[in-house]
PDB file of C-alpha atoms in Angstrom:
ATOM      1  CA  MET A   1     106.242  90.396  59.911  1.00  0.00           C
ATOM      2  CA  GLN A   2     106.361  87.949  62.884  1.00  0.00           C
ATOM      3  CA  PHE A   3     108.909  85.727  64.540  1.00  0.00           C
ATOM      4  CA  PRO A   4     108.997  83.703  67.743  1.00  0.00           C
ATOM      5  CA  LEU A   5     110.383  84.654  71.167  1.00  0.00           C
ATOM      6  CA  VAL A   6     110.739  82.919  74.428  1.00  0.00           C
ATOM      7  CA  LEU A   7     108.523  84.379  77.351  1.00  0.00           C
ATOM      8  CA  GLY A   8     109.737  85.202  80.857  1.00  0.00           C
ATOM      9  CA  VAL A   9     107.092  85.882  83.307  1.00  0.00           C
ATOM     10  CA  SER A  10     108.124  88.207  86.185  1.00  0.00           C
ATOM     11  CA  ALA A  11     106.760  87.830  89.672  1.00  0.00           C
ATOM     12  CA  ARG A  12     106.853  90.726  92.111  1.00  0.00           C
ATOM     13  CA  HIS A  13     110.362  91.742  92.970  1.00  0.00           C
ATOM     14  CA  ALA A  14     112.454  94.511  94.097  1.00  0.00           C
ATOM     15  CA  HIS A  15     115.744  96.218  92.644  1.00  0.00           C
ATOM     16  CA  LEU A  16     117.895  98.099  95.412  1.00  0.00           C
ATOM     17  CA  CYS A  17     120.317 100.875  95.203  1.00  0.00           C
ATOM     18  CA  ARG A  18     123.405 100.685  97.499  1.00  0.00           C
ATOM     19  CA  GLU A  19     122.106 103.209 100.130  1.00  0.00           C
ATOM     20  CA  HIS A  20     118.908 101.279 100.765  1.00  0.00           C
ATOM     21  CA  MET A  21     120.789  97.804 100.821  1.00  0.00           C
ATOM     22  CA  ASN A  22     123.062  99.359 103.600  1.00  0.00           C
ATOM     23  CA  ILE A  23     120.092 100.430 105.664  1.00  0.00           C
ATOM     24  CA  LEU A  24     118.236  97.092 105.069  1.00  0.00           C
ATOM     25  CA  PHE A  25     120.875  94.510 105.282  1.00  0.00           C
ATOM     26  CA  GLY A  26     123.729  96.325 106.881  1.00  0.00           C
ATOM     27  CA  GLU A  27     126.655  98.462 105.754  1.00  0.00           C
ATOM     28  CA  GLY A  28     128.693  96.820 102.760  1.00  0.00           C
ATOM     29  CA  SER A  29     126.213  93.768 102.599  1.00  0.00           C
ATOM     30  CA  GLU A  30     126.068  92.149  99.370  1.00  0.00           C
ATOM     31  CA  LEU A  31     123.374  90.111  97.630  1.00  0.00           C
ATOM     32  CA  HIS A  32     123.717  86.176  97.212  1.00  0.00           C
ATOM     33  CA  PRO A  33     122.736  84.727  93.942  1.00  0.00           C
ATOM     34  CA  LYS A  34     119.856  82.136  94.321  1.00  0.00           C
ATOM     35  CA  LYS A  35     118.986  81.502  90.518  1.00  0.00           C
ATOM     36  CA  TYR A  36     120.251  83.139  87.611  1.00  0.00           C
ATOM     37  CA  ILE A  37     117.693  84.547  85.105  1.00  0.00           C
ATOM     38  CA  GLY A  38     117.472  85.512  81.440  1.00  0.00           C
ATOM     39  CA  GLN A  39     118.993  88.671  81.173  1.00  0.00           C
ATOM     40  CA  PRO A  40     122.898  88.881  81.296  1.00  0.00           C
ATOM     41  CA  GLY A  41     124.360  89.147  84.696  1.00  0.00           C
ATOM     42  CA  GLN A  42     121.069  89.309  86.391  1.00  0.00           C
ATOM     43  CA  TYR A  43     119.855  86.940  89.280  1.00  0.00           C
ATOM     44  CA  SER A  44     117.160  86.220  91.848  1.00  0.00           C
ATOM     45  CA  SER A  45     118.973  86.662  95.158  1.00  0.00           C
ATOM     46  CA  GLU A  46     118.704  85.030  98.453  1.00  0.00           C
ATOM     47  CA  GLU A  47     117.920  88.128 100.181  1.00  0.00           C
ATOM     48  CA  GLN A  48     114.153  89.363 100.451  1.00  0.00           C
ATOM     49  CA  ILE A  49     112.637  92.628 101.996  1.00  0.00           C
ATOM     50  CA  THR A  50     108.940  93.243 103.047  1.00  0.00           C
ATOM     51  CA  LEU A  51     107.009  96.127 101.469  1.00  0.00           C
ATOM     52  CA  VAL A  52     104.386  97.581 104.358  1.00  0.00           C
ATOM     53  CA  THR A  53     101.597  99.754 103.630  1.00  0.00           C
ATOM     54  CA  ALA A  54      98.635 101.010 105.592  1.00  0.00           C
ATOM     55  CA  LYS A  55      96.550  98.049 104.349  1.00  0.00           C
ATOM     56  CA  GLY A  56      99.167  95.248 104.550  1.00  0.00           C
ATOM     57  CA  GLU A  57     102.538  93.696 103.727  1.00  0.00           C
ATOM     58  CA  MET A  58     104.180  91.629 101.018  1.00  0.00           C
ATOM     59  CA  LYS A  59     107.501  89.947 100.645  1.00  0.00           C
ATOM     60  CA  LEU A  60     109.511  90.759  97.794  1.00  0.00           C
ATOM     61  CA  ARG A  61     112.522  89.008  96.400  1.00  0.00           C
ATOM     62  CA  ILE A  62     115.536  91.299  95.338  1.00  0.00           C
ATOM     63  CA  ILE A  63     116.890  90.939  91.850  1.00  0.00           C
ATOM     64  CA  GLY A  64     120.508  91.480  91.546  1.00  0.00           C
ATOM     65  CA  PRO A  65     122.926  93.121  90.851  1.00  0.00           C
ATOM     66  CA  LEU A  66     122.401  96.331  92.783  1.00  0.00           C
ATOM     67  CA  ARG A  67     121.094  99.622  90.766  1.00  0.00           C
ATOM     68  CA  LYS A  68     121.194 103.122  90.881  1.00  0.00           C
ATOM     69  CA  TYR A  69     117.708 103.617  92.102  1.00  0.00           C
ATOM     70  CA  THR A  70     115.558 101.385  94.087  1.00  0.00           C
ATOM     71  CA  GLN A  71     112.240 100.088  92.092  1.00  0.00           C
ATOM     72  CA  LEU A  72     109.677  97.553  92.979  1.00  0.00           C
ATOM     73  CA  GLU A  73     107.663  95.798  90.481  1.00  0.00           C
ATOM     74  CA  LEU A  74     104.300  94.437  91.270  1.00  0.00           C
ATOM     75  CA  SER A  75     101.291  93.409  89.522  1.00  0.00           C
ATOM     76  CA  PHE A  76      97.901  95.106  89.544  1.00  0.00           C
ATOM     77  CA  THR A  77      96.782  92.015  91.864  1.00  0.00           C
ATOM     78  CA  ASP A  78      99.844  92.645  94.303  1.00  0.00           C
ATOM     79  CA  ALA A  79      99.209  96.211  94.389  1.00  0.00           C
ATOM     80  CA  ARG A  80      95.670  95.888  95.449  1.00  0.00           C
ATOM     81  CA  LYS A  81      96.217  93.576  98.067  1.00  0.00           C
ATOM     82  CA  VAL A  82      98.427  96.110  99.764  1.00  0.00           C
ATOM     83  CA  GLY A  83      96.305  99.015  98.908  1.00  0.00           C
ATOM     84  CA  LEU A  84      98.525 100.874  96.244  1.00  0.00           C
ATOM     85  CA  ASN A  85      97.658 102.050  92.821  1.00  0.00           C
ATOM     86  CA  PRO A  86     101.003 102.319  91.047  1.00  0.00           C
ATOM     87  CA  PRO A  87     101.328 103.819  87.680  1.00  0.00           C
ATOM     88  CA  ILE A  88     102.115 101.435  84.669  1.00  0.00           C
ATOM     89  CA  ARG A  89     105.831 102.445  83.582  1.00  0.00           C
ATOM     90  CA  ASN A  90     108.805 101.356  81.672  1.00  0.00           C
ATOM     91  CA  SER A  91     111.748 100.142  84.148  1.00  0.00           C
ATOM     92  CA  GLY A  92     113.644 103.246  85.439  1.00  0.00           C
ATOM     93  CA  ASP A  93     110.651 105.539  85.253  1.00  0.00           C
ATOM     94  CA  ILE A  94     109.714 105.920  88.817  1.00  0.00           C
ATOM     95  CA  LYS A  95     109.194 109.662  89.174  1.00  0.00           C
ATOM     96  CA  GLU A  96     105.887 110.635  91.169  1.00  0.00           C
ATOM     97  CA  SER A  97     105.163 106.536  91.256  1.00  0.00           C
ATOM     98  CA  ALA A  98     103.783 104.861  94.427  1.00  0.00           C
ATOM     99  CA  GLY A  99     105.685 104.480  97.703  1.00  0.00           C
ATOM    100  CA  GLY A 100     105.820 102.575 101.050  1.00  0.00           C
ATOM    101  CA  LYS A 101     107.866 101.279 103.731  1.00  0.00           C
ATOM    102  CA  LEU A 102     110.639  98.709 103.180  1.00  0.00           C
ATOM    103  CA  VAL A 103     111.746  96.545 106.021  1.00  0.00           C
ATOM    104  CA  GLY A 104     114.740  94.148 105.747  1.00  0.00           C
ATOM    105  CA  PRO A 105     116.692  92.333 108.867  1.00  0.00           C
ATOM    106  CA  LYS A 106     118.751  95.226 109.885  1.00  0.00           C
ATOM    107  CA  GLY A 107     116.733  98.366 109.210  1.00  0.00           C
ATOM    108  CA  GLU A 108     113.859 100.112 107.387  1.00  0.00           C
ATOM    109  CA  VAL A 109     113.425 102.848 104.929  1.00  0.00           C
ATOM    110  CA  GLU A 110     110.403 104.889 103.811  1.00  0.00           C
ATOM    111  CA  ILE A 111     110.432 105.142  99.790  1.00  0.00           C
ATOM    112  CA  THR A 112     108.018 108.011  98.437  1.00  0.00           C
ATOM    113  CA  GLU A 113     108.340 106.821  95.067  1.00  0.00           C
ATOM    114  CA  GLY A 114     109.659 103.529  93.407  1.00  0.00           C
ATOM    115  CA  VAL A 115     106.694 101.181  93.199  1.00  0.00           C
ATOM    116  CA  ILE A 116     105.377 100.335  89.706  1.00  0.00           C
ATOM    117  CA  ILE A 117     103.642  97.911  87.594  1.00  0.00           C
ATOM    118  CA  ALA A 118     106.333  97.337  84.806  1.00  0.00           C
ATOM    119  CA  ALA A 119     105.077  97.679  81.249  1.00  0.00           C
ATOM    120  CA  ARG A 120     105.355  94.697  79.022  1.00  0.00           C
ATOM    121  CA  HIS A 121     108.378  94.617  76.909  1.00  0.00           C
ATOM    122  CA  ILE A 122     110.842  92.539  74.993  1.00  0.00           C
ATOM    123  CA  HIS A 123     114.650  92.462  75.353  1.00  0.00           C
ATOM    124  CA  LEU A 124     116.648  91.690  71.968  1.00  0.00           C
ATOM    125  CA  TYR A 125     120.229  91.058  71.322  1.00  0.00           C
ATOM    126  CA  PRO A 126     121.538  93.825  68.801  1.00  0.00           C
ATOM    127  CA  GLU A 127     121.758  90.889  65.994  1.00  0.00           C
ATOM    128  CA  THR A 128     118.132  89.864  66.780  1.00  0.00           C
ATOM    129  CA  ALA A 129     116.911  93.335  66.529  1.00  0.00           C
ATOM    130  CA  GLU A 130     118.812  94.100  63.323  1.00  0.00           C
ATOM    131  CA  THR A 131     117.615  90.721  61.793  1.00  0.00           C
ATOM    132  CA  TYR A 132     113.828  91.980  62.147  1.00  0.00           C
ATOM    133  CA  GLY A 133     114.386  95.700  61.414  1.00  0.00           C
ATOM    134  CA  LEU A 134     113.760  96.933  65.077  1.00  0.00           C
ATOM    135  CA  LYS A 135     115.301  99.500  67.389  1.00  0.00           C
ATOM    136  CA  ASP A 136     115.400 100.166  70.836  1.00  0.00           C
ATOM    137  CA  GLY A 137     112.254 102.163  71.600  1.00  0.00           C
ATOM    138  CA  ASP A 138     109.956 100.456  68.958  1.00  0.00           C
ATOM    139  CA  ILE A 139     106.672  99.355  69.865  1.00  0.00           C
ATOM    140  CA  VAL A 140     105.449  95.857  68.847  1.00  0.00           C
ATOM    141  CA  SER A 141     102.571  93.313  69.777  1.00  0.00           C
ATOM    142  CA  ILE A 142     102.650  90.142  71.121  1.00  0.00           C
ATOM    143  CA  GLN A 143     100.557  87.037  69.871  1.00  0.00           C
ATOM    144  CA  THR A 144      99.916  84.221  72.256  1.00  0.00           C
ATOM    145  CA  ASN A 145      98.588  80.752  71.326  1.00  0.00           C
ATOM    146  CA  GLY A 146      96.331  78.254  72.975  1.00  0.00           C
ATOM    147  CA  GLU A 147      92.961  78.348  74.301  1.00  0.00           C
ATOM    148  CA  ARG A 148      93.045  81.716  75.776  1.00  0.00           C
ATOM    149  CA  ALA A 149      95.073  83.194  72.761  1.00  0.00           C
ATOM    150  CA  LEU A 150      95.170  86.962  72.702  1.00  0.00           C
ATOM    151  CA  ILE A 151      97.215  89.996  71.341  1.00  0.00           C
ATOM    152  CA  MET A 152      98.954  92.276  73.703  1.00  0.00           C
ATOM    153  CA  ASN A 153      99.730  95.594  72.125  1.00  0.00           C
ATOM    154  CA  ASN A 154     101.909  98.422  73.497  1.00  0.00           C
ATOM    155  CA  VAL A 155     105.179  96.362  73.833  1.00  0.00           C
ATOM    156  CA  LEU A 156     108.369  98.327  74.168  1.00  0.00           C
ATOM    157  CA  VAL A 157     111.316  96.972  72.188  1.00  0.00           C
ATOM    158  CA  ARG A 158     114.778  97.375  74.417  1.00  0.00           C
ATOM    159  CA  ALA A 159     117.474  96.429  71.967  1.00  0.00           C
ATOM    160  CA  GLY A 160     121.157  96.775  72.548  1.00  0.00           C
ATOM    161  CA  GLU A 161     124.332  95.288  74.315  1.00  0.00           C
ATOM    162  CA  GLY A 162     123.373  93.989  77.705  1.00  0.00           C
ATOM    163  CA  ASN A 163     120.016  92.433  76.386  1.00  0.00           C
ATOM    164  CA  ALA A 164     119.233  88.727  75.424  1.00  0.00           C
ATOM    165  CA  ASP A 165     116.168  87.836  73.547  1.00  0.00           C
ATOM    166  CA  GLU A 166     113.236  87.435  75.899  1.00  0.00           C
ATOM    167  CA  VAL A 167     109.542  88.665  76.464  1.00  0.00           C
ATOM    168  CA  HIS A 168     108.731  90.172  79.924  1.00  0.00           C
ATOM    169  CA  ILE A 169     105.092  89.925  81.163  1.00  0.00           C
ATOM    170  CA  ASP A 170     103.922  89.857  84.687  1.00  0.00           C
ATOM    171  CA  THR A 171     101.926  87.346  86.389  1.00  0.00           C
ATOM    172  CA  ASP A 172      98.547  88.889  85.866  1.00  0.00           C
ATOM    173  CA  GLU A 173      99.142  88.874  82.067  1.00  0.00           C
ATOM    174  CA  ALA A 174     100.485  85.432  81.969  1.00  0.00           C
ATOM    175  CA  ASN A 175      97.607  84.166  84.073  1.00  0.00           C
ATOM    176  CA  ALA A 176      95.204  85.763  81.598  1.00  0.00           C
ATOM    177  CA  CYS A 177      96.355  83.859  78.684  1.00  0.00           C
ATOM    178  CA  ASN A 178      97.511  80.906  80.567  1.00  0.00           C
ATOM    179  CA  LEU A 179     101.365  81.183  79.882  1.00  0.00           C
ATOM    180  CA  ASP A 180     104.375  80.246  81.661  1.00  0.00           C
ATOM    181  CA  SER A 181     107.955  80.950  81.403  1.00  0.00           C
ATOM    182  CA  GLY A 182     109.741  79.305  78.793  1.00  0.00           C
ATOM    183  CA  MET A 183     106.836  79.198  76.371  1.00  0.00           C
ATOM    184  CA  MET A 184     107.041  80.602  72.936  1.00  0.00           C
ATOM    185  CA  VAL A 185     104.967  83.620  71.828  1.00  0.00           C
ATOM    186  CA  GLU A 186     104.863  85.470  68.383  1.00  0.00           C
ATOM    187  CA  ILE A 187     106.134  89.071  67.910  1.00  0.00           C
ATOM    188  CA  ILE A 188     104.208  91.145  65.292  1.00  0.00           C
ATOM    189  CA  THR A 189     106.381  93.991  63.917  1.00  0.00           C
ATOM    190  CA  LYS A 190     104.018  95.557  61.584  1.00  0.00           C
ATOM    191  CA  GLU A 191     102.726  99.300  62.013  1.00  0.00           C
ATOM    192  CA  LEU A 192     105.707 100.244  64.288  1.00  0.00           C
ATOM    193  CA  THR A 193     105.686 103.266  66.160  1.00  0.00           C
ATOM    194  CA  ARG A 194     108.608 104.865  68.255  1.00  0.00           C
ATOM    195  CA  TRP A 195     108.450 105.212  71.902  1.00  0.00           C
TER     196      TRP A 195
END
């Protein structure tokens, strides 16, 4: 079975916990929304931090709201530019991932883990998941179209309250098949496995 879903291309970005927000931007500081994004309540903020490594540095916009943990999501191209080799992980799975120094306008903090390459995934409203017989944790594939069409396997389904229908891939994956945010792709649900 296949069904269409809108694509969201995730550029490099950061999620901060309250503790690190206080260090980097000052005690009690808050994020200021610049642009709301596809998932409910989430936004690209005005605030940015700099990731500093032995090989270089890179600016990262913060995605709000604040989270329980600090997580930086890079593409492989981004990671290589700053000399890191982060693992491919699902969001929130940061144990024994890469680290670096984070610099903000009010301070800096060294993290020993938290830098990942985000695994491609799809978000689904509960109703959409039910319509297509999918559950949180299923693994599906993405079929793209056009001159550089391809199939991406091992795509995690994240279904439930707080999710809105959208595919998330990073900039490397989007560039490889000439895709941009707002385009439609096909979700292939046959031969499901559980995460």
